[in-house]
Amino acid sequence: MLDATSLAAIRLSIELSVVTTLSLLVLGTPLAWWLARGRSRWRLPIRSLVALPLVLPPSVLGFYLLVTLGANGPIGQITQSLGWGTLAFTFWGLLIGSLVYSLPFVVQPLINAFEALGERPLEAAATLRAGPLDAFWHVALPLARPGYLTGAVMGFAHTLGEFGVVLMIGGNIPGQTRVISVQIYDHVEALEYTQAHWLAGGMLVFSFGVLLTLHWLQPPTRHRA
């Protein structure tokens, strides 16, 4: 069975995943809309920057986040001057690392959904005298619902399974920064395989459920005769 430290790790991981996913859905919406519909020459570099965590090793990303949030980093110096201390090895540091690392997993489905809209729905809304904001809220968002569902599932699942970034930026503090993946590592390192099996098996079932959900969310493909 799961011990108290494992239950605490599960609770912290779920809390981190929920906050990260909701934050990315809110912050990622205007970014995804601009990347999908904008005409700026900066779209391609920004889009590449958003996708960077997909190819960058987690340890590299976690290291630079640790340096940035640390005592000598630019953000660390600002937070210290405000009397907040450093964000490294805190829940807020974990949240920042998760936001950066899970960003493409939420934003990319939103970009795909906004790109798939085409021009006709928005043009039809304009002919009915709907302003840009009204067209976005009442036309674009409802039509992009599958993208939001996919982004929410992917963002939550990816955050829940993080290891490299959260270990670098959060360390291994029980009840504060020790998440499920780090807890599994600790159990294996201590040769506590039974406890590791409970957590790892739960993650295995959860991951399968995520893939099943994503396939269910995808619209059916029509086969041509």
Short mmCIF file of C-alpha atoms in Angstrom, two decimals:
data_model
loop_
_atom_site.label_atom_id
_atom_site.label_comp_id
_atom_site.label_asym_id
_atom_site.label_seq_id
_atom_site.Cartn_x
_atom_site.Cartn_y
_atom_site.Cartn_z
CA MET A 1 0.00 0.00 0.00
CA LEU A 2 0.97 3.62 -0.34
CA ASP A 3 2.67 5.30 2.60
CA ALA A 4 2.19 8.88 3.79
CA THR A 5 5.06 10.28 1.71
CA SER A 6 3.66 8.70 -1.46
CA LEU A 7 0.19 10.09 -0.77
CA ALA A 8 1.70 13.53 -0.19
CA ALA A 9 3.57 13.26 -3.50
CA ILE A 10 0.35 12.32 -5.31
CA ARG A 11 -1.55 15.21 -3.75
CA LEU A 12 1.20 17.70 -4.64
CA SER A 13 1.48 16.39 -8.20
CA ILE A 14 -2.26 16.69 -8.81
CA GLU A 15 -2.32 20.20 -7.36
CA LEU A 16 0.62 21.24 -9.54
CA SER A 17 -0.92 19.68 -12.65
CA VAL A 18 -4.30 21.36 -12.13
CA VAL A 19 -2.81 24.83 -11.53
CA THR A 20 -0.40 24.46 -14.45
CA THR A 21 -3.08 23.28 -16.87
CA LEU A 22 -5.58 26.00 -15.98
CA SER A 23 -2.89 28.68 -16.15
CA LEU A 24 -1.68 27.49 -19.55
CA LEU A 25 -5.21 27.38 -20.97
CA VAL A 26 -5.72 31.01 -19.95
CA LEU A 27 -2.26 32.33 -20.86
CA GLY A 28 -1.93 30.13 -23.93
CA THR A 29 -5.17 31.25 -25.59
CA PRO A 30 -4.04 34.72 -26.77
CA LEU A 31 -0.61 33.34 -27.66
CA ALA A 32 -2.09 30.48 -29.71
CA TRP A 33 -4.55 32.84 -31.44
CA TRP A 34 -1.74 35.19 -32.43
CA LEU A 35 0.49 32.35 -33.65
CA ALA A 36 -2.38 30.84 -35.66
CA ARG A 37 -3.91 34.01 -37.08
CA GLY A 38 -1.25 36.72 -36.85
CA ARG A 39 0.85 38.05 -39.72
CA SER A 40 3.91 39.25 -37.82
CA ARG A 41 7.37 38.26 -39.01
CA TRP A 42 8.08 37.18 -35.43
CA ARG A 43 5.55 34.34 -35.57
CA LEU A 44 8.03 31.70 -36.74
CA PRO A 45 10.74 32.48 -34.12
CA ILE A 46 8.14 32.68 -31.34
CA ARG A 47 6.49 29.46 -32.48
CA SER A 48 9.89 27.75 -32.45
CA LEU A 49 10.56 29.12 -28.98
CA VAL A 50 7.23 27.78 -27.71
CA ALA A 51 8.04 24.33 -29.12
CA LEU A 52 11.60 24.33 -27.73
CA PRO A 53 10.77 22.20 -24.64
CA LEU A 54 9.76 19.39 -27.00
CA VAL A 55 13.36 18.88 -28.13
CA LEU A 56 15.40 20.42 -25.30
CA PRO A 57 16.60 17.92 -22.65
CA PRO A 58 14.66 18.48 -19.42
CA SER A 59 17.88 18.70 -17.42
CA VAL A 60 19.10 21.57 -19.61
CA LEU A 61 15.83 23.45 -19.27
CA GLY A 62 15.73 22.79 -15.54
CA PHE A 63 19.32 23.99 -15.12
CA TYR A 64 18.70 27.34 -16.81
CA LEU A 65 15.46 27.82 -14.90
CA LEU A 66 17.37 27.11 -11.68
CA VAL A 67 20.01 29.69 -12.62
CA THR A 68 17.34 32.24 -13.57
CA LEU A 69 15.31 31.77 -10.38
CA GLY A 70 18.33 31.34 -8.10
CA ALA A 71 19.89 33.94 -5.83
CA ASN A 72 22.15 35.33 -8.56
CA GLY A 73 19.65 35.06 -11.41
CA PRO A 74 17.64 37.98 -12.81
CA ILE A 75 14.30 36.76 -11.48
CA GLY A 76 15.87 35.62 -8.23
CA GLN A 77 17.31 39.08 -7.60
CA ILE A 78 13.92 40.68 -8.25
CA THR A 79 12.06 38.33 -5.91
CA GLN A 80 14.68 38.84 -3.22
CA SER A 81 14.44 42.62 -3.52
CA LEU A 82 10.68 42.29 -3.02
CA GLY A 83 11.24 40.23 0.13
CA TRP A 84 9.95 36.98 -1.37
CA GLY A 85 13.26 35.12 -1.29
CA THR A 86 14.14 32.85 -4.21
CA LEU A 87 11.55 30.73 -6.02
CA ALA A 88 13.91 27.79 -6.53
CA PHE A 89 13.03 24.75 -4.40
CA THR A 90 9.50 26.04 -3.74
CA PHE A 91 6.07 25.19 -5.13
CA TRP A 92 6.10 28.44 -7.12
CA GLY A 93 9.38 27.46 -8.68
CA LEU A 94 7.85 24.10 -9.60
CA LEU A 95 4.90 25.94 -11.14
CA ILE A 96 7.11 28.18 -13.27
CA GLY A 97 9.13 25.19 -14.47
CA SER A 98 5.94 23.27 -15.28
CA LEU A 99 4.47 26.23 -17.17
CA VAL A 100 7.54 26.46 -19.37
CA TYR A 101 7.97 22.71 -19.88
CA SER A 102 4.30 21.93 -20.58
CA LEU A 103 3.67 25.05 -22.68
CA PRO A 104 3.83 23.37 -26.12
CA PHE A 105 1.59 20.50 -25.02
CA VAL A 106 -1.24 22.98 -24.39
CA VAL A 107 -0.54 25.70 -26.93
CA GLN A 108 0.03 23.46 -29.96
CA PRO A 109 -3.45 21.85 -29.85
CA LEU A 110 -4.93 25.35 -29.53
CA ILE A 111 -2.93 26.55 -32.53
CA ASN A 112 -4.13 23.58 -34.58
CA ALA A 113 -7.74 24.24 -33.55
CA PHE A 114 -7.56 27.94 -34.43
CA GLU A 115 -5.87 27.23 -37.75
CA ALA A 116 -8.57 24.69 -38.62
CA LEU A 117 -11.30 27.32 -38.24
CA GLY A 118 -10.62 28.90 -41.61
CA GLU A 119 -11.96 32.31 -42.51
CA ARG A 120 -15.62 31.53 -43.26
CA PRO A 121 -16.98 31.35 -39.68
CA LEU A 122 -15.36 34.66 -38.72
CA GLU A 123 -16.43 36.31 -41.98
CA ALA A 124 -19.99 35.12 -41.40
CA ALA A 125 -19.89 36.59 -37.90
CA ALA A 126 -18.60 39.88 -39.33
CA THR A 127 -21.50 40.07 -41.78
CA LEU A 128 -23.82 39.82 -38.75
CA ARG A 129 -22.03 42.88 -37.31
CA ALA A 130 -20.16 40.91 -34.67
CA GLY A 131 -17.02 42.62 -33.46
CA PRO A 132 -13.66 40.81 -33.30
CA LEU A 133 -14.10 40.06 -29.59
CA ASP A 134 -17.67 38.82 -30.01
CA ALA A 135 -16.62 36.63 -32.94
CA PHE A 136 -13.81 35.17 -30.86
CA TRP A 137 -15.99 34.38 -27.82
CA HIS A 138 -19.09 33.16 -29.63
CA VAL A 139 -17.64 31.59 -32.79
CA ALA A 140 -13.93 30.75 -32.46
CA LEU A 141 -13.94 29.39 -28.92
CA PRO A 142 -16.89 26.99 -29.35
CA LEU A 143 -15.44 25.66 -32.61
CA ALA A 144 -12.01 25.23 -30.97
CA ARG A 145 -13.44 23.14 -28.11
CA PRO A 146 -11.71 19.88 -29.22
CA GLY A 147 -8.38 21.67 -29.16
CA TYR A 148 -9.02 22.89 -25.62
CA LEU A 149 -9.97 19.41 -24.46
CA THR A 150 -6.86 17.92 -26.03
CA GLY A 151 -4.63 20.66 -24.63
CA ALA A 152 -6.09 20.24 -21.14
CA VAL A 153 -5.58 16.46 -21.15
CA MET A 154 -2.05 16.70 -22.58
CA GLY A 155 -1.01 19.52 -20.26
CA PHE A 156 -2.29 17.76 -17.16
CA ALA A 157 -0.76 14.40 -18.07
CA HIS A 158 2.59 15.88 -19.06
CA THR A 159 2.87 17.92 -15.88
CA LEU A 160 1.92 14.94 -13.74
CA GLY A 161 4.76 12.86 -15.24
CA GLU A 162 7.55 15.44 -15.15
CA PHE A 163 10.88 14.41 -13.65
CA GLY A 164 13.98 16.20 -14.92
CA VAL A 165 12.72 19.77 -14.74
CA VAL A 166 10.95 19.42 -11.39
CA LEU A 167 13.94 17.68 -9.83
CA MET A 168 16.30 20.45 -10.98
CA ILE A 169 14.11 23.39 -10.01
CA GLY A 170 12.30 21.90 -7.01
CA GLY A 171 14.70 19.42 -5.54
CA ASN A 172 13.33 16.66 -3.33
CA ILE A 173 11.62 18.21 -0.32
CA PRO A 174 8.90 15.94 1.15
CA GLY A 175 5.48 17.58 1.17
CA GLN A 176 6.74 20.68 -0.66
CA THR A 177 8.45 19.79 -3.94
CA ARG A 178 8.59 15.97 -4.05
CA VAL A 179 6.24 14.90 -6.86
CA ILE A 180 5.24 11.40 -8.00
CA SER A 181 8.10 10.88 -10.45
CA VAL A 182 10.69 11.87 -7.83
CA GLN A 183 8.96 9.67 -5.23
CA ILE A 184 9.21 6.66 -7.57
CA TYR A 185 12.91 7.37 -8.06
CA ASP A 186 13.41 7.53 -4.29
CA HIS A 187 11.63 4.21 -3.77
CA VAL A 188 13.73 2.50 -6.45
CA GLU A 189 16.94 3.97 -5.06
CA ALA A 190 16.01 2.60 -1.62
CA LEU A 191 15.10 -0.78 -3.17
CA GLU A 192 11.49 -0.31 -2.06
CA TYR A 193 10.09 -1.96 -5.15
CA THR A 194 6.64 -2.65 -3.75
CA GLN A 195 6.00 1.05 -3.14
CA ALA A 196 7.52 1.88 -6.52
CA HIS A 197 5.19 -0.64 -8.19
CA TRP A 198 2.11 1.01 -6.67
CA LEU A 199 3.06 4.45 -7.97
CA ALA A 200 4.49 3.32 -11.30
CA GLY A 201 1.53 1.04 -11.97
CA GLY A 202 -0.86 3.88 -11.24
CA MET A 203 1.01 6.12 -13.67
CA LEU A 204 0.92 3.35 -16.28
CA VAL A 205 -2.85 3.03 -16.02
CA PHE A 206 -3.26 6.80 -16.03
CA SER A 207 -1.09 7.18 -19.15
CA PHE A 208 -3.10 4.55 -20.99
CA GLY A 209 -6.28 6.36 -20.00
CA VAL A 210 -4.87 9.62 -21.37
CA LEU A 211 -4.11 8.05 -24.75
CA LEU A 212 -7.55 6.46 -24.84
CA THR A 213 -9.13 9.82 -24.04
CA LEU A 214 -7.17 11.59 -26.77
CA HIS A 215 -8.26 9.04 -29.36
CA TRP A 216 -11.84 9.44 -28.18
CA LEU A 217 -11.62 13.24 -28.48
CA GLN A 218 -10.37 13.10 -32.05
CA PRO A 219 -13.13 13.38 -34.67
CA PRO A 220 -13.75 10.20 -36.68
CA THR A 221 -11.89 9.93 -39.97
CA ARG A 222 -14.00 9.35 -43.02
CA HIS A 223 -12.61 6.77 -45.44
CA ARG A 224 -13.06 7.42 -49.10
CA ALA A 225 -14.47 4.66 -51.22
#
